[in-house]
Coordinates of C-alpha atoms in Angstrom, one line a residue:
M8 CA 19.3 -17.8 14.3
D9 CA 18.4 -14.5 12.6
V10 CA 14.7 -14.1 11.8
M11 CA 13.1 -11.4 9.8
G12 CA 10.5 -8.9 10.9
D13 CA 9.1 -5.8 9.2
K14 CA 9.7 -2.9 11.5
A15 CA 10.3 -0.3 8.9
T16 CA 7.0 1.4 9.6
L17 CA 4.9 1.6 12.7
F18 CA 1.5 1.9 11.1
E19 CA -0.4 0.8 8.0
T20 CA -0.2 3.1 5.0
G21 CA -3.6 2.4 3.6
R22 CA -5.4 5.6 2.9
F23 CA -9.1 4.7 3.3
V24 CA -11.7 1.9 3.2
H25 CA -14.4 1.8 0.5
S26 CA -18.0 2.3 1.7
S27 CA -19.9 -1.0 1.8
G28 CA -23.4 0.5 1.6
R29 CA -25.5 -0.1 -1.5
Y30 CA -27.7 3.0 -1.4
E31 CA -28.5 6.0 0.6
V32 CA -31.8 7.5 1.9
L33 CA -33.5 9.4 -0.9
D34 CA -34.5 13.1 -0.5
A35 CA -38.0 13.8 0.7
P36 CA -40.7 14.6 -1.9
R37 CA -40.9 18.3 -2.8
A38 CA -43.6 20.5 -4.1
E39 CA -44.2 20.7 -7.8
I40 CA -44.9 24.1 -9.3
P41 CA -47.1 24.3 -12.4
G42 CA -45.5 25.9 -15.3
T43 CA -42.0 25.0 -14.3
S44 CA -40.0 21.7 -14.4
E45 CA -41.8 18.9 -12.6
T46 CA -38.7 17.6 -11.1
P47 CA -37.2 20.2 -8.8
D48 CA -34.4 18.4 -6.9
T49 CA -32.9 21.3 -5.0
P50 CA -34.6 23.8 -2.6
L51 CA -35.3 27.3 -4.0
T52 CA -32.2 29.5 -3.3
P53 CA -31.6 33.2 -4.0
E54 CA -29.8 33.9 -7.2
T55 CA -28.8 37.5 -6.2
P56 CA -27.1 38.9 -3.1
D57 CA -29.9 41.5 -2.8
E58 CA -32.1 39.4 -0.4
T59 CA -34.3 42.4 0.4
T60 CA -35.1 42.9 -3.3
E61 CA -35.7 39.2 -3.9
A62 CA -38.0 38.9 -0.8
A63 CA -40.0 41.9 -2.1
E64 CA -40.3 40.2 -5.5
Q65 CA -41.4 37.0 -4.0
A66 CA -44.0 38.8 -1.8
A67 CA -45.3 40.6 -4.9
E68 CA -45.5 37.3 -6.8
E69 CA -47.3 35.6 -4.0
L70 CA -49.8 38.5 -3.8
R71 CA -50.4 38.3 -7.5
Q72 CA -51.0 34.6 -7.4
R73 CA -53.3 35.0 -4.3
L74 CA -55.4 37.6 -6.1
A75 CA -55.7 35.4 -9.1
A76 CA -56.6 32.3 -7.0
E77 CA -59.3 34.3 -5.2
A78 CA -60.7 35.1 -8.6
G79 CA -60.9 31.4 -9.4
D80 CA -57.7 30.9 -11.4
V81 CA -57.0 27.1 -11.0
E82 CA -53.3 27.4 -12.0
A83 CA -52.8 30.3 -9.6
M84 CA -54.3 28.2 -6.8
S85 CA -51.9 25.4 -7.6
V86 CA -48.8 27.7 -7.8
L87 CA -49.8 29.5 -4.6
G88 CA -50.3 26.2 -2.8
A89 CA -46.8 25.1 -4.0
M90 CA -45.2 28.3 -2.8
L91 CA -46.7 28.0 0.6
L92 CA -45.8 24.4 0.8
R93 CA -42.2 25.1 0.1
R94 CA -42.2 27.8 2.7
G95 CA -43.5 25.2 5.2
D96 CA -46.9 26.8 5.6
L97 CA -48.9 23.6 5.4
D98 CA -52.1 25.0 6.8
G99 CA -52.1 27.8 4.3
A100 CA -51.2 25.6 1.4
E101 CA -53.7 22.8 1.9
P102 CA -57.0 24.6 1.0
H103 CA -55.4 26.0 -2.2
L104 CA -54.0 22.6 -3.3
R105 CA -57.3 20.8 -2.6
A106 CA -59.2 23.4 -4.6
A107 CA -56.8 23.1 -7.5
T108 CA -56.8 19.3 -7.3
A109 CA -60.6 19.2 -7.3
A110 CA -60.4 21.3 -10.5
G111 CA -58.2 18.6 -12.1
D112 CA -54.7 20.2 -11.7
R113 CA -52.2 17.4 -11.9
A114 CA -49.3 19.3 -10.2
A115 CA -51.7 20.2 -7.3
A116 CA -52.6 16.6 -6.8
N117 CA -48.9 15.7 -6.6
N118 CA -48.2 18.5 -4.2
L119 CA -51.2 17.7 -2.0
G120 CA -49.6 14.2 -1.7
V121 CA -46.4 15.8 -0.6
L122 CA -48.2 17.9 2.0
L123 CA -50.1 14.9 3.4
H124 CA -46.9 12.8 3.4
Q125 CA -45.3 15.6 5.5
R126 CA -48.2 15.5 7.9
G127 CA -47.8 11.8 8.3
Y128 CA -50.7 10.6 6.2
A129 CA -48.7 8.3 3.9
D130 CA -51.6 6.2 2.5
E131 CA -53.7 9.3 1.7
A132 CA -50.7 10.9 0.1
A133 CA -50.2 7.8 -2.1
G134 CA -53.8 8.1 -3.3
W135 CA -53.3 11.6 -4.6
W136 CA -49.9 10.7 -6.1
R137 CA -51.6 7.9 -8.0
I138 CA -54.1 10.3 -9.4
A139 CA -51.3 12.7 -10.5
A140 CA -49.2 9.9 -11.8
V141 CA -52.0 8.4 -13.9
A142 CA -52.5 11.9 -15.3
G143 CA -48.8 11.9 -16.4
S144 CA -46.9 13.5 -13.5
A145 CA -43.4 12.1 -13.5
A146 CA -42.8 13.6 -10.0
A147 CA -45.9 11.9 -8.6
A148 CA -44.8 8.6 -10.2
H149 CA -41.5 8.9 -8.5
A150 CA -43.1 9.7 -5.1
L151 CA -45.5 6.8 -5.5
G152 CA -42.7 4.4 -6.4
R153 CA -40.8 5.4 -3.3
H154 CA -43.9 4.9 -1.2
H155 CA -44.4 1.4 -2.5
R156 CA -40.8 0.6 -1.9
E157 CA -41.0 1.8 1.7
R158 CA -43.9 -0.6 2.1
G159 CA -41.9 -3.5 0.7
D160 CA -44.0 -3.8 -2.5
E161 CA -41.0 -3.9 -5.0
P162 CA -43.0 -4.8 -8.1
A163 CA -45.3 -1.8 -7.7
A164 CA -42.3 0.4 -6.8
E165 CA -40.5 -0.7 -10.0
Y166 CA -43.6 0.0 -12.1
W167 CA -44.1 3.5 -10.9
L168 CA -40.4 4.4 -10.8
R169 CA -40.0 3.1 -14.3
Q170 CA -42.9 5.3 -15.4
S171 CA -41.2 8.3 -13.8
A172 CA -37.7 7.5 -15.2
E173 CA -39.0 6.9 -18.8
Q174 CA -40.5 10.4 -18.7
G175 CA -37.0 11.8 -18.0
H176 CA -37.5 12.5 -14.2
V177 CA -33.9 12.5 -12.8
L178 CA -35.0 11.4 -9.3
G179 CA -37.1 8.7 -10.7
A180 CA -34.2 7.4 -12.8
Y181 CA -32.0 7.4 -9.7
A182 CA -34.6 5.7 -7.5
L183 CA -35.2 3.0 -10.2
A184 CA -31.4 2.4 -10.5
D185 CA -31.1 2.1 -6.8
L186 CA -33.9 -0.5 -6.7
L187 CA -32.4 -2.5 -9.5
D188 CA -28.9 -2.3 -8.0
H189 CA -30.3 -3.6 -4.7
R190 CA -31.4 -6.6 -6.6
A191 CA -28.1 -6.8 -8.5
D192 CA -30.0 -6.3 -11.8
A193 CA -27.6 -5.4 -14.7
A194 CA -30.1 -2.8 -15.9
A195 CA -29.3 -0.6 -12.9
E196 CA -26.3 0.9 -14.6
R197 CA -28.4 2.2 -17.5
W198 CA -30.7 4.2 -15.2
M199 CA -27.8 5.3 -12.9
R200 CA -26.1 6.7 -16.0
A201 CA -29.3 8.4 -17.1
A202 CA -29.6 10.1 -13.7
A203 CA -25.9 11.0 -13.7
E204 CA -26.1 12.5 -17.1
R205 CA -29.0 14.7 -15.9
G206 CA -26.8 16.0 -13.0
H207 CA -27.7 13.8 -10.1
R208 CA -24.5 13.8 -8.1
E209 CA -25.1 10.6 -6.0
A210 CA -25.9 8.8 -9.3
A211 CA -22.6 10.1 -10.7
Y212 CA -20.8 8.8 -7.6
R213 CA -22.4 5.4 -7.6
L214 CA -21.9 5.0 -11.4
A215 CA -18.2 5.8 -10.8
R216 CA -18.0 3.2 -8.0
A217 CA -19.5 0.5 -10.3
L218 CA -17.2 1.3 -13.1
D219 CA -14.2 1.4 -10.7
R220 CA -15.0 -2.1 -9.5
R221 CA -15.5 -3.3 -13.0
A222 CA -12.1 -1.9 -14.0
S223 CA -10.4 -3.6 -11.0
R224 CA -12.0 -7.0 -11.9
E225 CA -11.0 -6.7 -15.6
A226 CA -7.4 -5.6 -14.6
G227 CA -7.2 -8.5 -12.1
G228 CA -8.4 -11.0 -14.8
G229 CA -5.3 -10.1 -16.9
S230 CA -5.1 -8.9 -20.4
G231 CA -6.0 -11.0 -23.5
A232 CA -3.7 -12.3 -26.1
R233 CA -3.7 -8.9 -27.8
G234 CA -3.9 -6.8 -24.7
G235 CA -7.6 -6.1 -25.3
A236 CA -8.8 -6.7 -21.7
G237 CA -6.1 -4.4 -20.3
D238 CA -7.1 -1.6 -22.7
G239 CA -10.7 -2.1 -21.8
S240 CA -10.0 -1.8 -18.1
L241 CA -8.1 1.4 -18.7
A242 CA -11.0 2.9 -20.6
V243 CA -13.5 1.9 -17.9
A244 CA -11.2 3.3 -15.2
A245 CA -10.9 6.6 -17.2
E246 CA -14.7 6.8 -17.4
A247 CA -15.0 6.1 -13.7
E248 CA -12.6 9.0 -13.0
Q249 CA -14.7 11.4 -15.1
W250 CA -17.9 10.5 -13.1
Y251 CA -16.0 10.9 -9.8
R252 CA -14.9 14.3 -11.1
Q253 CA -18.4 15.4 -11.9
A254 CA -19.8 14.2 -8.6
A255 CA -17.0 15.9 -6.7
A256 CA -17.5 19.1 -8.6
R257 CA -21.1 19.1 -7.3
G258 CA -19.9 18.7 -3.7
H259 CA -20.0 15.0 -3.2
R260 CA -17.4 14.5 -0.5
R261 CA -16.8 10.7 -1.1
A262 CA -16.4 11.3 -4.8
A263 CA -13.8 13.9 -4.0
L264 CA -12.0 11.4 -1.7
H265 CA -11.9 8.7 -4.4
L266 CA -10.8 11.2 -7.0
G267 CA -8.0 12.3 -4.7
A268 CA -6.9 8.7 -4.3
I269 CA -6.8 8.2 -8.1
L270 CA -4.8 11.3 -8.6
E271 CA -2.4 10.5 -5.8
K272 CA -1.8 7.0 -7.2
R273 CA -1.0 8.6 -10.6
G274 CA 1.5 11.0 -9.0
E275 CA -0.6 14.2 -9.4
L276 CA -0.2 15.1 -5.8
K277 CA -1.0 18.8 -5.9
E278 CA -4.5 18.2 -7.4
A279 CA -5.0 15.1 -5.2
G280 CA -4.3 17.3 -2.2
R281 CA -6.9 19.8 -3.4
W282 CA -9.6 17.2 -3.6
Y283 CA -8.7 15.6 -0.3
L284 CA -8.9 19.1 1.3
T285 CA -12.3 19.7 -0.3
S286 CA -13.6 16.4 1.0
A287 CA -12.0 16.8 4.4
K288 CA -13.5 20.2 4.9
D289 CA -16.9 18.7 4.1
G290 CA -16.4 16.3 7.0
E291 CA -15.0 13.2 5.3
T292 CA -12.6 11.7 8.0
R293 CA -10.9 9.4 5.5
A294 CA -10.0 12.3 3.3
A295 CA -8.5 14.1 6.3
C296 CA -6.4 11.1 7.1
A297 CA -5.3 10.8 3.5
L298 CA -4.4 14.5 3.4
G299 CA -2.3 13.9 6.5
F300 CA -0.3 11.2 4.7
L301 CA 0.1 13.4 1.7
L302 CA 1.5 16.2 3.8
R303 CA 3.7 13.9 5.8
D304 CA 5.2 12.5 2.5
A305 CA 5.9 16.1 1.5
G306 CA 7.8 16.7 4.8
D307 CA 5.1 18.8 6.4
T308 CA 4.5 16.8 9.5
E309 CA 3.0 19.7 11.5
N310 CA 0.1 20.1 9.2
A311 CA -0.2 16.4 8.7
A312 CA -0.7 16.1 12.4
V313 CA -3.5 18.7 12.3
W314 CA -5.5 16.7 9.8
W315 CA -4.7 13.3 11.5
L316 CA -5.9 14.8 14.8
R317 CA -9.2 16.0 13.2
A318 CA -9.8 12.5 11.7
A319 CA -8.7 10.6 14.8
Q320 CA -11.1 12.7 16.9
E321 CA -13.9 11.6 14.6
G322 CA -12.9 7.9 15.2
D323 CA -10.6 7.2 12.3
G324 CA -8.2 4.4 13.6
N325 CA -5.7 4.8 10.8
A326 CA -5.3 8.5 11.6
A327 CA -4.8 7.6 15.3
N328 CA -2.1 5.1 14.3
A329 CA -0.4 7.7 12.3
L330 CA -0.4 10.1 15.2
G331 CA 1.0 7.4 17.4
A332 CA 3.8 6.7 15.0
L333 CA 4.6 10.5 14.7
H334 CA 4.9 10.8 18.5
A335 CA 6.9 7.6 18.7
E336 CA 9.4 9.0 16.2
R337 CA 9.7 12.1 18.4
G338 CA 10.3 9.9 21.5
E339 CA 7.0 10.9 23.0
T340 CA 6.2 7.3 24.0
Q341 CA 3.3 8.1 26.4
T342 CA 1.5 10.2 23.8
A343 CA 2.2 7.5 21.2
E344 CA 0.7 4.8 23.4
R345 CA -2.4 6.9 24.0
W346 CA -3.0 7.2 20.3
Y347 CA -2.3 3.6 19.6
R348 CA -4.9 2.7 22.2
A349 CA -7.3 5.2 20.6
A350 CA -6.8 3.4 17.2
M351 CA -7.5 0.0 18.9
D352 CA -10.6 1.4 20.5
A353 CA -11.7 2.6 17.1
G354 CA -11.6 -1.1 15.9
D355 CA -8.2 -0.8 14.1
V356 CA -6.2 -3.9 15.0
N357 CA -3.0 -2.1 14.0
G358 CA -3.3 -0.2 17.2
A359 CA -2.6 -3.4 19.2
Y360 CA 0.3 -4.3 16.8
N361 CA 1.9 -0.9 17.1
L362 CA 1.6 -1.1 20.9
G363 CA 3.4 -4.3 20.8
L364 CA 6.2 -2.7 18.7
L365 CA 6.4 0.2 21.1
C366 CA 6.7 -2.1 24.1
A367 CA 9.3 -4.3 22.4
E368 CA 11.5 -1.3 21.6
Q369 CA 11.3 -0.3 25.2
G370 CA 12.3 -3.8 26.4
R371 CA 8.8 -4.4 27.9
T372 CA 8.7 -8.0 26.6
P373 CA 5.6 -9.3 28.5
Q374 CA 3.5 -6.3 27.5
A375 CA 4.8 -6.6 23.9
E376 CA 3.7 -10.3 23.8
Q377 CA 0.3 -9.3 25.2
W378 CA -0.4 -6.8 22.5
Y379 CA 1.1 -9.0 19.7
R380 CA -1.2 -11.8 20.9
R381 CA -4.3 -9.5 20.8
A382 CA -3.5 -8.4 17.3
A383 CA -2.6 -11.9 16.1
Y384 CA -5.8 -13.4 17.4
A385 CA -7.6 -10.7 15.5
G386 CA -5.9 -11.9 12.3
H387 CA -3.0 -9.4 12.0
R388 CA -0.4 -11.5 10.2
E389 CA 2.6 -9.3 11.0
A390 CA 1.6 -9.4 14.7
A391 CA 1.6 -13.2 14.4
N392 CA 5.1 -13.1 12.9
A393 CA 6.3 -10.7 15.6
L394 CA 4.8 -12.8 18.3
A395 CA 6.6 -15.9 16.9
I396 CA 9.9 -14.0 16.8
L397 CA 9.4 -13.0 20.4
L398 CA 8.7 -16.6 21.5
L399 CA 11.6 -17.9 19.5
Q400 CA 14.0 -15.4 21.1
G401 CA 12.7 -16.6 24.4
G402 CA 13.6 -20.2 23.5
D403 CA 10.1 -21.4 22.8
A404 CA 10.5 -22.7 19.3
T405 CA 7.5 -25.0 19.7
G406 CA 5.2 -22.1 20.6
A407 CA 6.7 -20.0 17.8
E408 CA 6.1 -22.4 14.9
P409 CA 2.2 -22.3 14.8
W410 CA 2.3 -18.5 14.8
F411 CA 4.8 -18.4 12.0
S412 CA 2.6 -20.8 10.1
K413 CA -0.5 -18.7 10.7
A414 CA 1.2 -15.6 9.6
A415 CA 2.7 -17.3 6.5
E416 CA -0.6 -18.8 5.5
A417 CA -2.1 -15.3 5.8
G418 CA 0.5 -14.0 3.3
S419 CA 3.3 -12.7 5.5
V420 CA 6.5 -13.1 3.4
D421 CA 8.8 -12.6 6.4
A422 CA 6.9 -15.4 8.3
A423 CA 7.4 -17.8 5.4
F424 CA 11.1 -17.1 5.4
N425 CA 11.3 -17.5 9.1
L426 CA 9.7 -20.9 8.9
G427 CA 12.4 -21.8 6.4
I428 CA 15.0 -20.8 9.0
L429 CA 13.2 -22.7 11.7
Y430 CA 13.1 -25.9 9.6
A431 CA 16.7 -25.5 8.4
G432 CA 17.8 -25.2 12.0
R433 CA 16.2 -28.6 12.7
G434 CA 17.9 -30.2 9.6
E435 CA 14.5 -30.5 7.8
E436 CA 15.9 -29.2 4.5
R437 CA 13.0 -30.2 2.3
D438 CA 10.4 -28.3 4.4
A439 CA 12.8 -25.4 4.8
L440 CA 13.2 -25.2 1.0
R441 CA 9.4 -25.3 0.5
W442 CA 9.0 -22.2 2.7
Y443 CA 12.0 -20.5 1.2
E444 CA 10.6 -21.0 -2.3
R445 CA 7.2 -19.5 -1.2
A446 CA 8.9 -16.4 0.3
A447 CA 11.2 -16.1 -2.8
A448 CA 8.2 -16.2 -5.1
A449 CA 6.8 -13.2 -3.2
G450 CA 10.0 -11.3 -3.8
H451 CA 11.9 -12.0 -0.5
T452 CA 15.6 -11.4 -1.3
E453 CA 17.2 -13.6 1.4
A454 CA 14.8 -16.4 0.6
A455 CA 15.7 -16.3 -3.1
L456 CA 19.4 -16.6 -2.0
Q457 CA 18.7 -19.7 0.1
V458 CA 16.8 -21.3 -2.8
G459 CA 19.7 -20.5 -5.1
I460 CA 22.2 -22.0 -2.7
A461 CA 20.1 -25.1 -2.4
R462 CA 19.8 -25.5 -6.2
L463 CA 23.6 -25.1 -6.5
R464 CA 24.0 -28.0 -4.0
E465 CA 21.7 -30.1 -6.1
G466 CA 23.6 -29.3 -9.3
D467 CA 20.7 -27.4 -10.9
E468 CA 22.8 -24.5 -12.1
R469 CA 20.1 -22.9 -14.3
A470 CA 17.6 -22.8 -11.5
A471 CA 20.3 -21.6 -9.1
E472 CA 21.2 -18.8 -11.5
R473 CA 17.6 -17.6 -11.8
H474 CA 17.1 -17.3 -8.0
L475 CA 20.6 -15.8 -7.5
R476 CA 19.8 -13.1 -10.1
C477 CA 16.5 -12.3 -8.2
A478 CA 18.4 -12.1 -4.9
A479 CA 21.3 -10.1 -6.3
G480 CA 18.9 -7.7 -8.0
G481 CA 17.2 -7.3 -4.7
G482 CA 20.4 -6.1 -3.1
S483 CA 22.0 -9.3 -1.6
A484 CA 25.8 -9.0 -1.7
E485 CA 26.1 -12.7 -1.1
A486 CA 23.8 -13.5 -4.0
A487 CA 25.8 -11.2 -6.3
Y488 CA 29.0 -12.9 -5.3
R489 CA 27.6 -16.4 -5.8
L490 CA 26.1 -15.4 -9.1
A491 CA 29.5 -14.1 -10.2
T492 CA 31.2 -17.4 -9.3
V493 CA 28.6 -19.3 -11.3
L494 CA 29.2 -17.1 -14.4
D495 CA 32.9 -17.1 -13.8
A496 CA 33.1 -20.9 -13.9
R497 CA 31.2 -20.9 -17.1
R498 CA 33.4 -18.3 -18.8
P499 CA 35.9 -19.6 -21.4
R500 CA 39.6 -18.8 -20.7
T501 CA 41.0 -16.6 -23.4
S502 CA 44.7 -16.5 -24.5
G503 CA 46.6 -13.3 -24.7
H504 CA 47.2 -11.4 -27.9
E505 CA 50.5 -12.0 -29.6
L506 CA 50.9 -8.4 -30.7
G507 CA 50.0 -5.3 -28.7
E508 CA 48.0 -5.0 -25.5
S509 CA 44.5 -6.4 -25.2
V510 CA 41.7 -4.0 -24.5
H511 CA 40.0 -5.2 -21.4
Q512 CA 36.2 -5.5 -21.6
K513 CA 34.4 -6.0 -18.3
T514 CA 32.4 -9.2 -18.3
E515 CA 29.1 -9.8 -16.5
C516 CA 30.7 -11.9 -13.8
E517 CA 33.1 -9.0 -13.1
E518 CA 30.2 -6.6 -12.8
W519 CA 28.6 -8.8 -10.2
Y520 CA 31.8 -9.3 -8.3
E521 CA 32.2 -5.5 -8.2
R522 CA 28.6 -5.0 -7.1
A523 CA 29.1 -7.4 -4.2
A524 CA 32.5 -5.8 -3.4
S525 CA 31.0 -2.3 -3.3
Q526 CA 28.5 -3.7 -0.8
G527 CA 31.3 -4.8 1.5
H528 CA 31.5 -8.5 0.6
R529 CA 35.0 -9.5 1.6
R530 CA 35.5 -12.5 -0.8
A531 CA 34.2 -10.4 -3.7
Q532 CA 36.6 -7.6 -2.8
V533 CA 39.5 -10.1 -2.9
R534 CA 38.3 -11.5 -6.2
V535 CA 38.0 -8.0 -7.7
G536 CA 41.5 -7.3 -6.4
M537 CA 42.8 -10.4 -8.1
L538 CA 41.1 -9.4 -11.4
A539 CA 42.7 -6.0 -11.2
A540 CA 46.1 -7.4 -10.5
A541 CA 45.8 -9.8 -13.4
R542 CA 45.3 -6.9 -15.8
G543 CA 48.2 -5.0 -14.2
D544 CA 46.2 -2.4 -12.2
V545 CA 48.3 -2.6 -9.0
V546 CA 46.7 0.5 -7.4
E547 CA 43.1 -0.8 -7.9
A548 CA 44.1 -4.3 -6.7
A549 CA 45.7 -2.9 -3.6
R550 CA 42.6 -0.8 -2.8
W551 CA 40.3 -3.8 -2.9
Y552 CA 42.7 -6.1 -1.0
R553 CA 43.1 -3.4 1.7
S554 CA 39.3 -3.0 2.0
A555 CA 38.9 -6.8 2.4
A556 CA 41.8 -7.0 4.8
E557 CA 40.6 -4.2 7.0
A558 CA 37.2 -5.9 7.1
G559 CA 38.8 -9.1 8.5
S560 CA 39.6 -11.1 5.3
R561 CA 42.7 -13.2 5.8
N562 CA 43.0 -13.8 2.1
G563 CA 42.8 -10.0 1.5
A564 CA 45.5 -9.4 4.0
F565 CA 47.7 -12.2 2.5
N566 CA 47.3 -10.9 -1.1
L567 CA 47.9 -7.3 0.0
G568 CA 51.1 -8.5 1.6
L569 CA 52.2 -10.2 -1.7
L570 CA 51.4 -7.1 -3.7
L571 CA 53.4 -4.9 -1.2
A572 CA 56.4 -7.3 -1.2
R573 CA 56.6 -7.3 -5.0
E574 CA 56.5 -3.5 -4.9
G575 CA 59.5 -3.6 -2.4
S576 CA 57.6 -2.9 0.8
E577 CA 58.4 -6.1 2.7
P578 CA 58.1 -4.6 6.2
E579 CA 54.5 -3.4 5.5
A580 CA 53.8 -6.8 3.8
A581 CA 54.9 -8.5 7.0
V582 CA 52.4 -6.5 9.0
W583 CA 49.5 -7.8 6.8
W584 CA 50.9 -11.4 6.7
T585 CA 51.0 -11.3 10.5
R586 CA 47.3 -10.3 10.5
A587 CA 46.5 -13.1 8.0
A588 CA 48.5 -15.7 9.9
D589 CA 46.9 -14.8 13.2
A590 CA 43.6 -15.4 11.5
G591 CA 44.7 -18.9 10.5
H592 CA 46.3 -18.4 7.0
G593 CA 49.0 -21.0 6.6
R594 CA 50.7 -19.5 3.5
A595 CA 51.0 -16.2 5.4
A596 CA 52.7 -17.9 8.3
L597 CA 55.2 -19.6 5.9
R598 CA 55.9 -16.2 4.2
L599 CA 56.6 -14.7 7.7
A600 CA 58.9 -17.6 8.5
L601 CA 60.9 -16.9 5.3
V602 CA 61.1 -13.2 6.1
Y603 CA 62.4 -13.8 9.6
A604 CA 64.9 -16.4 8.4
R605 CA 66.3 -14.0 5.8
R606 CA 66.7 -11.4 8.5
G607 CA 68.5 -13.9 10.7
E608 CA 65.8 -14.0 13.3
L609 CA 65.9 -17.8 13.4
V610 CA 63.8 -18.3 16.6
E611 CA 61.0 -16.2 15.2
G612 CA 61.3 -17.8 11.9
Q613 CA 61.2 -21.3 13.4
R614 CA 58.1 -20.3 15.4
W615 CA 56.2 -19.1 12.3
A616 CA 57.3 -22.2 10.3
G617 CA 55.8 -24.4 13.1
R618 CA 52.6 -22.3 12.9
A619 CA 52.5 -22.9 9.1
V620 CA 52.8 -26.7 9.7
E621 CA 49.8 -26.6 12.0
L622 CA 47.7 -24.5 9.6
G623 CA 48.5 -26.2 6.3
P624 CA 47.4 -26.9 3.7
G625 CA 49.4 -30.0 2.9
E626 CA 52.0 -28.6 0.5
V627 CA 52.5 -25.6 2.8
A628 CA 52.9 -27.8 5.8
E629 CA 55.5 -29.9 4.0
R630 CA 57.6 -26.9 3.0
A631 CA 57.2 -25.3 6.4
A632 CA 58.3 -28.5 8.1
R633 CA 61.5 -28.6 6.1
L634 CA 62.2 -24.9 6.9
R635 CA 61.5 -25.5 10.6
D636 CA 63.9 -28.4 10.7
A637 CA 66.6 -26.4 8.8
L638 CA 66.3 -23.5 11.2
G639 CA 66.4 -25.9 14.1
E640 CA 69.7 -27.4 12.9
E641 CA 71.2 -24.0 12.3
L642 CA 70.2 -22.9 15.8
S643 CA 71.7 -26.0 17.4
A644 CA 74.9 -25.8 15.4

């Protein structure tokens, strides 16, 4: 009994797993500087490499604001307080901010709230943010909305975040979108888009993720009658890619990872590699793992191993599996086992499966069974199939069946086919056919062949042809041969032309015969030889007969002998007839009897005639018996 198991690869080829988190921790509130944008979302950074000059300029500006503040300038008090707050000088900033707030400066009230929040006085901070927000500060409304959300008061949070967002505050728009998304509110996308359009990179990433999921749903739902749904999903996917690109360009490492995956799937490997590299350098382990696969596929296993090592050391199980497979291919089994165990410790069930494969290849059957069981109990379908094969090979068909069933129900095509073999071996043809059909529907070539053969036995030629075509297209030589016989039986027999030679046009059945023959199918080789002989191509016929005969076909050997005899090479023909007769070919034995009789070797002729009687068929046995008797009489005369 021959069962199927996928051992083509030692590890999974999936690149990465999508993040399941809904939102991230928002940035801490920052100081608001009067006279500038009220929504600074990045720290102040130098714009010139001359740090000494810039420091001097900042010191001069601070001195100017300090002198103005001491002279009673409220705006200068507010700006000076904001500058000190951003520098981390809370004690120096507080009196200036309180003085400006007392004078009615809205930005100072917001920044005083920021300062108090940093000191740990959240409720007092909220009071000043409320004052600033009521006065129209979008930044304060954002901070107040976040405060209420942290306290669990979502209605109040939504109110203030909406106030901030509607004033064009990018952080307010993002925070509102995050709140609505957490509640699965459809309006979340509008505000996420607003924040993304104003340059918020996390909003751009999350908008891309939402669009990506929508495109997948629409594509999975199938296209409409006019293809509209399919076109729509492509447009949504294209928009998602653009937002991934914007977020990645602003340094979002997960956006770079997803963008790389999109480009890789599309075949743009060079650009995909650049984005994977960018993401990996920023610390994204999944990108490092994906970059390793990309390099391996390009033949650069050394650099692939470098990136897999980096990802594996950060706990990426897929990268550890890849390293294990790499060392296994090099014959470094101890190192491979160590990485497979690391993958397993990282929570990747493939580690246990791959350990099972490694042990099985080394003949360590008990250990292989142990690891297969561990992976199978964790839901690994191919491990369940491998475990069942192991049990079956050990003679435990009863123990194998439930594991085949579990793997097949989980979607293992090989397991479904193996169940078909198991039931067929018991004579339970109906159950066997059910599992063969299931595997065939999933594209299993040998299963499609078995279904085709079953339909032929039932007389359903059309269904048989459909399945045989699938199997033959999948590379099955037997299916190609059987399909050719079906088409051959259906082909009308044409009469020869009265004048001139007919131009031979190859039929479809001949093409399938030839495909099977080129794959080494002996009966197909004999048939192709017969077709060539029928059209007078002796050289081609001899070539195919010889191929079949050398592969053990007794019909090929017999036909090659006939061809050689007609060409005047009876001694060589006798060699092939001997091979055919030794394999049980009655006509070949009769031909040998006639050859030896003509040579006068009556004893040898009588022996082969007797052999032909034993082998048959009926008409051959009858002729051989007459020849045997005649030779016997001549010998006794």
